[in-house]
Amino acid sequence: MSATTRSRTPDRLCAEAVDLARAAAEEAAAPGVVGEHAGMVSEGDRVVTHFFECKEMGYRGWRWAVTVARASRAKFVTLDETVLLPGTDALLAPEWVPWSERLRPGDMGPGDLLPTDAEDLRLEPGYSGEDEPAPNAPISEEMAQLADAEDAEVTAGTPAVLPLVPSRGSIASVAEELGMRRARVLSRYGLHIAADRWEESYGAKTAMAQAAPATCVSCGFLNPIGGSLGQAFGVCANEISPADGCVVSLSYGCGGHSEAAVMPKPPRPAPPVIDETRVDPFPLRPSPDSGSVSVGPDESSTEFGHS
């Protein structure tokens, strides 16, 4: 019912049906959680909603709303509905967020599964074998002849569906060695966000790297990694380092550097040399010709009476 058709004056019989509304609220709620009557509001012609305080734990500011109504020319009030509604200062649950956006690093435990979205921007399709020529194509016959000449094994089907690791010399074996049998691989976007995350945790701008004697690029505990990320990152293998077992930037560093004990120390100035075989005279009063100010009276100042 729209607000324009609602009656501002509540129906008298509906407004007096407080006991009926309380009984309905106590029937719907747990015992002892329905509080005092907190007012009423007219919902329309012969329709009134009574509010009662809610004493349920965790529902501060909520109210039991019981709507009663009366038919036209009827003398009895009937129950319409009973609901629990939040008030103006009610505690509300935060806005629902999908589980994929609620997850944070470290939330996954043993046995948990995290399905990856098919349109995940961090991944892109890997080698599937769909670009291989048809069996009756000339290039396929040429490859077969070459395989026979080289005594290689040609395995039918795409590498991703093979039940066993193929023998060395086949096309699928080459894909296996290059890591191309995965359905999806990291995209350029996935590489960039991973590099930014590792750089923030173990990069040149961290406090540990700022106080380190040298960077990881010259440390013997750095284990190189392959791929394009190997140009900027590696894995730390120093159990004393705070980054042990973590991917670190080559510009990162810590006090556990392998060459920290043999690094050249900064140059120090030579100690002063004191000659104790001779005596240097130091006059108590300066010589008249040792400074720029004359000891005798100045003729220009004498004319004006200055001393």
Coordinates of C-alpha atoms in Angstrom, one line a residue:
M1 CA 0.0 0.0 0.0
S2 CA 1.5 3.4 -0.9
A3 CA 2.2 6.1 1.6
T4 CA -0.4 8.4 0.1
T5 CA -3.3 6.0 0.9
R6 CA -2.3 5.3 4.5
S7 CA -4.4 6.8 7.3
R8 CA -2.4 8.9 9.7
T9 CA -4.9 8.2 12.6
P10 CA -4.5 4.6 13.8
D11 CA -7.6 2.5 14.2
R12 CA -8.7 2.6 17.8
L13 CA -9.4 -1.1 18.2
C14 CA -6.1 -2.0 16.5
A15 CA -4.2 0.5 18.6
E16 CA -5.6 -1.1 21.8
A17 CA -4.7 -4.6 20.8
V18 CA -1.3 -4.5 22.6
D19 CA -1.9 -7.7 24.5
L20 CA -2.7 -9.6 21.3
A21 CA 0.4 -8.3 19.6
R22 CA 2.6 -9.2 22.6
A23 CA 1.2 -12.7 22.8
A24 CA 2.0 -13.1 19.1
A25 CA 5.6 -11.8 19.5
E26 CA 6.2 -14.1 22.6
E27 CA 4.9 -17.1 20.6
A28 CA 7.4 -16.4 17.7
A29 CA 10.4 -15.5 19.9
A30 CA 12.2 -17.3 22.6
P31 CA 10.9 -17.0 26.2
G32 CA 11.9 -13.7 27.9
V33 CA 13.3 -11.9 24.9
V34 CA 10.2 -9.7 24.2
G35 CA 10.6 -6.4 26.1
E36 CA 8.5 -3.3 26.7
H37 CA 6.1 -1.9 24.2
A38 CA 8.0 0.6 22.0
G39 CA 5.3 2.4 20.1
M40 CA 3.1 1.8 17.1
V41 CA 2.6 3.1 13.6
S42 CA -0.4 3.1 11.3
E43 CA 0.2 1.2 8.2
G44 CA -3.2 2.0 6.6
D45 CA -6.9 1.8 7.2
R46 CA -7.5 -0.5 10.2
V47 CA -3.9 -1.7 10.0
V48 CA -1.5 -1.0 12.9
T49 CA 2.0 -2.3 13.7
H50 CA 3.1 -2.6 17.3
F51 CA 6.8 -2.6 18.2
F52 CA 8.3 -4.3 21.2
E53 CA 11.9 -4.2 22.4
C54 CA 14.1 -7.2 21.7
K55 CA 16.3 -8.5 24.6
E56 CA 17.9 -11.2 22.5
M57 CA 21.7 -11.4 22.9
G58 CA 23.4 -9.9 19.8
Y59 CA 20.3 -8.0 18.6
R60 CA 20.8 -4.6 20.2
G61 CA 18.5 -2.0 18.7
W62 CA 16.2 -4.6 17.0
R63 CA 12.4 -4.6 17.6
W64 CA 9.7 -7.2 17.3
A65 CA 7.1 -5.8 14.9
V66 CA 3.6 -7.3 15.1
T67 CA 1.0 -6.1 12.6
V68 CA -2.7 -6.4 13.4
A69 CA -5.7 -5.6 11.2
R70 CA -9.4 -5.3 11.4
A71 CA -11.9 -6.0 8.6
S72 CA -14.4 -3.3 7.6
R73 CA -17.3 -3.1 10.2
A74 CA -15.7 -5.9 12.2
K75 CA -15.3 -5.7 16.0
F76 CA -12.5 -8.2 16.3
V77 CA -8.8 -7.6 15.6
T78 CA -6.8 -10.3 13.8
L79 CA -3.1 -11.0 13.6
D80 CA -1.4 -10.2 10.3
E81 CA 2.3 -10.9 10.7
T82 CA 5.1 -11.0 13.3
V83 CA 8.7 -10.2 12.3
L84 CA 12.0 -9.0 13.9
L85 CA 13.1 -5.7 12.3
P86 CA 16.2 -3.6 12.9
G87 CA 15.8 -0.2 14.4
T88 CA 17.7 3.0 13.7
D89 CA 20.6 2.1 16.0
A90 CA 20.5 -1.7 15.4
L91 CA 23.6 -3.8 15.0
L92 CA 23.6 -5.1 11.4
A93 CA 25.7 -7.7 9.7
P94 CA 28.3 -6.4 7.2
E95 CA 27.4 -6.5 3.5
W96 CA 27.7 -10.0 2.1
V97 CA 30.9 -10.6 0.2
P98 CA 31.5 -13.6 -2.1
W99 CA 33.8 -16.2 -0.6
S100 CA 36.3 -15.8 -3.4
E101 CA 36.8 -12.2 -2.3
R102 CA 36.8 -12.9 1.4
L103 CA 39.8 -15.3 1.2
R104 CA 43.1 -14.0 2.4
P105 CA 46.6 -15.5 2.4
G106 CA 46.9 -18.1 5.1
D107 CA 43.1 -18.9 5.2
M108 CA 43.5 -22.2 3.3
G109 CA 44.0 -25.3 5.5
P110 CA 44.6 -29.0 4.9
G111 CA 41.8 -30.5 2.8
D112 CA 40.4 -27.1 1.6
L113 CA 39.7 -26.7 -2.1
L114 CA 39.9 -23.3 -3.8
P115 CA 38.4 -23.6 -7.4
T116 CA 39.9 -21.1 -9.8
D117 CA 37.6 -19.1 -12.0
A118 CA 37.6 -20.0 -15.6
E119 CA 38.1 -16.3 -16.5
D120 CA 40.8 -15.7 -13.9
L121 CA 43.1 -12.9 -15.2
R122 CA 46.1 -14.4 -13.6
L123 CA 46.0 -17.4 -15.9
E124 CA 46.0 -18.1 -19.6
P125 CA 45.6 -21.3 -21.7
G126 CA 48.6 -23.5 -21.9
Y127 CA 49.6 -26.0 -24.6
S128 CA 46.6 -28.1 -25.7
G129 CA 47.8 -29.6 -29.0
E130 CA 44.9 -28.1 -30.9
D131 CA 47.3 -26.3 -33.3
E132 CA 48.8 -29.5 -34.5
P133 CA 48.1 -30.3 -38.2
A134 CA 45.5 -32.8 -39.3
P135 CA 46.7 -36.4 -39.8
N136 CA 46.3 -36.2 -43.6
A137 CA 48.2 -32.9 -43.8
P138 CA 51.4 -33.0 -45.8
I139 CA 53.3 -31.6 -42.9
S140 CA 52.1 -34.4 -40.7
E141 CA 53.4 -37.0 -43.2
E142 CA 56.7 -35.2 -43.3
M143 CA 57.0 -35.2 -39.6
A144 CA 56.1 -38.9 -39.5
Q145 CA 58.9 -39.6 -42.0
L146 CA 61.3 -37.5 -40.0
A147 CA 60.3 -39.4 -36.8
D148 CA 60.9 -42.7 -38.5
A149 CA 64.3 -41.5 -39.7
E150 CA 65.3 -40.3 -36.3
D151 CA 63.9 -43.5 -34.6
A152 CA 61.6 -41.3 -32.5
E153 CA 58.2 -42.3 -30.9
V154 CA 55.1 -40.4 -32.0
T155 CA 52.3 -40.6 -29.5
A156 CA 48.7 -39.9 -30.6
G157 CA 46.6 -37.4 -28.7
T158 CA 47.4 -34.2 -26.9
P159 CA 50.0 -34.2 -24.1
A160 CA 47.5 -33.2 -21.5
V161 CA 45.4 -36.4 -21.9
L162 CA 48.3 -38.9 -21.8
P163 CA 48.0 -41.4 -18.9
L164 CA 51.8 -41.8 -18.5
V165 CA 54.8 -39.7 -19.0
P166 CA 55.7 -40.1 -22.8
S167 CA 59.0 -41.5 -23.9
R168 CA 61.9 -39.2 -24.7
G169 CA 61.9 -38.1 -28.4
S170 CA 58.2 -37.6 -28.9
I171 CA 56.4 -34.3 -29.3
A172 CA 54.6 -34.8 -26.0
S173 CA 58.0 -35.4 -24.3
V174 CA 59.3 -32.1 -25.5
A175 CA 56.1 -30.4 -24.1
E176 CA 56.7 -32.3 -20.8
E177 CA 60.2 -31.0 -20.5
L178 CA 59.2 -27.4 -21.3
G179 CA 56.4 -27.5 -18.8
M180 CA 53.7 -27.2 -21.4
R181 CA 51.4 -30.0 -20.4
R182 CA 49.4 -27.7 -18.0
A183 CA 46.0 -26.7 -19.1
R184 CA 46.7 -23.1 -17.9
V185 CA 49.8 -21.1 -17.1
L186 CA 50.5 -17.7 -15.6
S187 CA 49.5 -14.7 -17.7
R188 CA 51.5 -11.5 -17.9
Y189 CA 49.1 -10.0 -15.4
G190 CA 49.6 -12.9 -13.0
L191 CA 53.4 -12.5 -13.3
H192 CA 53.2 -8.8 -12.5
I193 CA 51.0 -9.0 -9.4
A194 CA 53.2 -11.9 -8.1
A195 CA 56.3 -9.8 -8.6
D196 CA 54.7 -6.8 -6.9
R197 CA 53.7 -8.9 -3.9
W198 CA 57.2 -10.5 -3.5
E199 CA 58.9 -7.1 -4.0
E200 CA 56.7 -5.6 -1.2
S201 CA 57.5 -8.5 1.2
Y202 CA 61.2 -9.0 0.4
G203 CA 62.4 -6.1 -1.7
A204 CA 64.8 -3.3 -1.7
K205 CA 62.5 -0.9 0.2
T206 CA 62.1 -3.1 3.3
A207 CA 63.9 -2.1 6.5
M208 CA 65.9 -5.2 6.5
A209 CA 67.3 -4.5 3.1
Q210 CA 68.1 -0.9 3.9
A211 CA 70.3 -2.0 6.8
A212 CA 71.9 -5.0 5.0
P213 CA 75.6 -5.0 4.1
A214 CA 74.9 -6.2 0.6
T215 CA 72.1 -7.5 -1.7
C216 CA 71.0 -11.0 -2.4
V217 CA 72.4 -11.0 -5.9
S218 CA 75.9 -11.6 -4.4
C219 CA 74.9 -14.0 -1.7
G220 CA 75.8 -17.6 -1.8
F221 CA 72.6 -18.7 -0.2
L222 CA 70.5 -17.4 -3.1
N223 CA 69.0 -20.2 -5.2
P224 CA 68.1 -19.0 -8.7
I225 CA 64.8 -19.7 -10.3
G226 CA 63.9 -20.3 -13.9
G227 CA 61.6 -18.3 -16.2
S228 CA 61.3 -14.6 -16.7
L229 CA 61.0 -14.0 -12.9
G230 CA 64.5 -15.4 -12.5
Q231 CA 65.9 -12.1 -13.8
A232 CA 64.7 -10.4 -10.6
F233 CA 64.0 -13.0 -8.0
G234 CA 65.4 -16.1 -6.3
V235 CA 64.8 -18.4 -3.3
C236 CA 66.6 -17.8 0.0
A237 CA 68.2 -21.0 1.4
N238 CA 69.7 -19.5 4.6
E239 CA 68.0 -20.9 7.7
I240 CA 69.1 -17.9 9.8
S241 CA 67.7 -15.4 7.4
P242 CA 64.1 -14.1 8.0
A243 CA 63.4 -14.9 4.3
D244 CA 64.4 -18.6 4.5
G245 CA 62.4 -20.6 1.9
C246 CA 60.8 -17.4 0.5
V247 CA 61.1 -15.8 -2.9
V248 CA 63.3 -12.7 -2.5
S249 CA 64.2 -9.9 -4.8
L250 CA 67.8 -9.8 -6.0
S251 CA 68.0 -6.3 -4.5
Y252 CA 66.9 -7.6 -1.1
G253 CA 69.4 -8.2 1.6
C254 CA 69.9 -9.1 5.3
G255 CA 72.6 -9.6 7.9
G256 CA 72.9 -13.2 7.0
H257 CA 74.7 -12.5 3.7
S258 CA 77.3 -15.2 3.0
E259 CA 80.1 -12.7 2.5
A260 CA 79.2 -10.4 5.4
A261 CA 82.3 -11.5 7.4
V262 CA 84.8 -11.0 4.6
M263 CA 83.5 -7.8 3.2
P264 CA 86.0 -5.0 3.1
K265 CA 85.7 -2.6 5.9
P266 CA 85.3 1.1 5.2
P267 CA 88.6 3.0 5.2
R268 CA 89.6 4.8 8.4
P269 CA 91.7 7.9 8.7
A270 CA 95.3 7.4 9.9
P271 CA 95.9 8.1 13.6
P272 CA 97.6 11.5 14.4
V273 CA 101.4 11.4 14.8
I274 CA 102.8 13.2 17.8
D275 CA 106.5 14.2 17.7
E276 CA 107.8 14.1 21.3
T277 CA 111.4 14.9 20.4
R278 CA 111.0 18.6 19.9
V279 CA 109.3 21.5 21.7
D280 CA 107.1 24.0 20.0
P281 CA 107.2 27.5 21.6
F282 CA 103.8 29.1 22.2
P283 CA 104.1 32.8 23.2
L284 CA 101.8 34.0 25.9
R285 CA 101.1 37.3 24.0
P286 CA 100.8 37.6 20.2
S287 CA 103.5 39.3 18.3
P288 CA 102.8 42.8 17.0
D289 CA 103.1 41.8 13.4
S290 CA 101.3 38.4 13.8
G291 CA 97.8 39.7 13.1
S292 CA 95.9 42.1 10.9
V293 CA 95.1 44.4 13.8
S294 CA 97.9 46.7 14.9
V295 CA 98.8 46.8 18.6
G296 CA 99.8 50.5 18.6
P297 CA 97.3 53.4 18.5
D298 CA 95.6 54.1 15.2
E299 CA 96.0 57.7 13.9
S300 CA 92.5 57.7 12.4
S301 CA 90.9 56.7 15.6
T302 CA 92.9 59.2 17.6
E303 CA 91.4 62.2 15.8
F304 CA 87.9 61.2 17.0
G305 CA 89.0 60.5 20.6
H306 CA 88.7 56.7 20.4
S307 CA 91.1 54.6 22.4

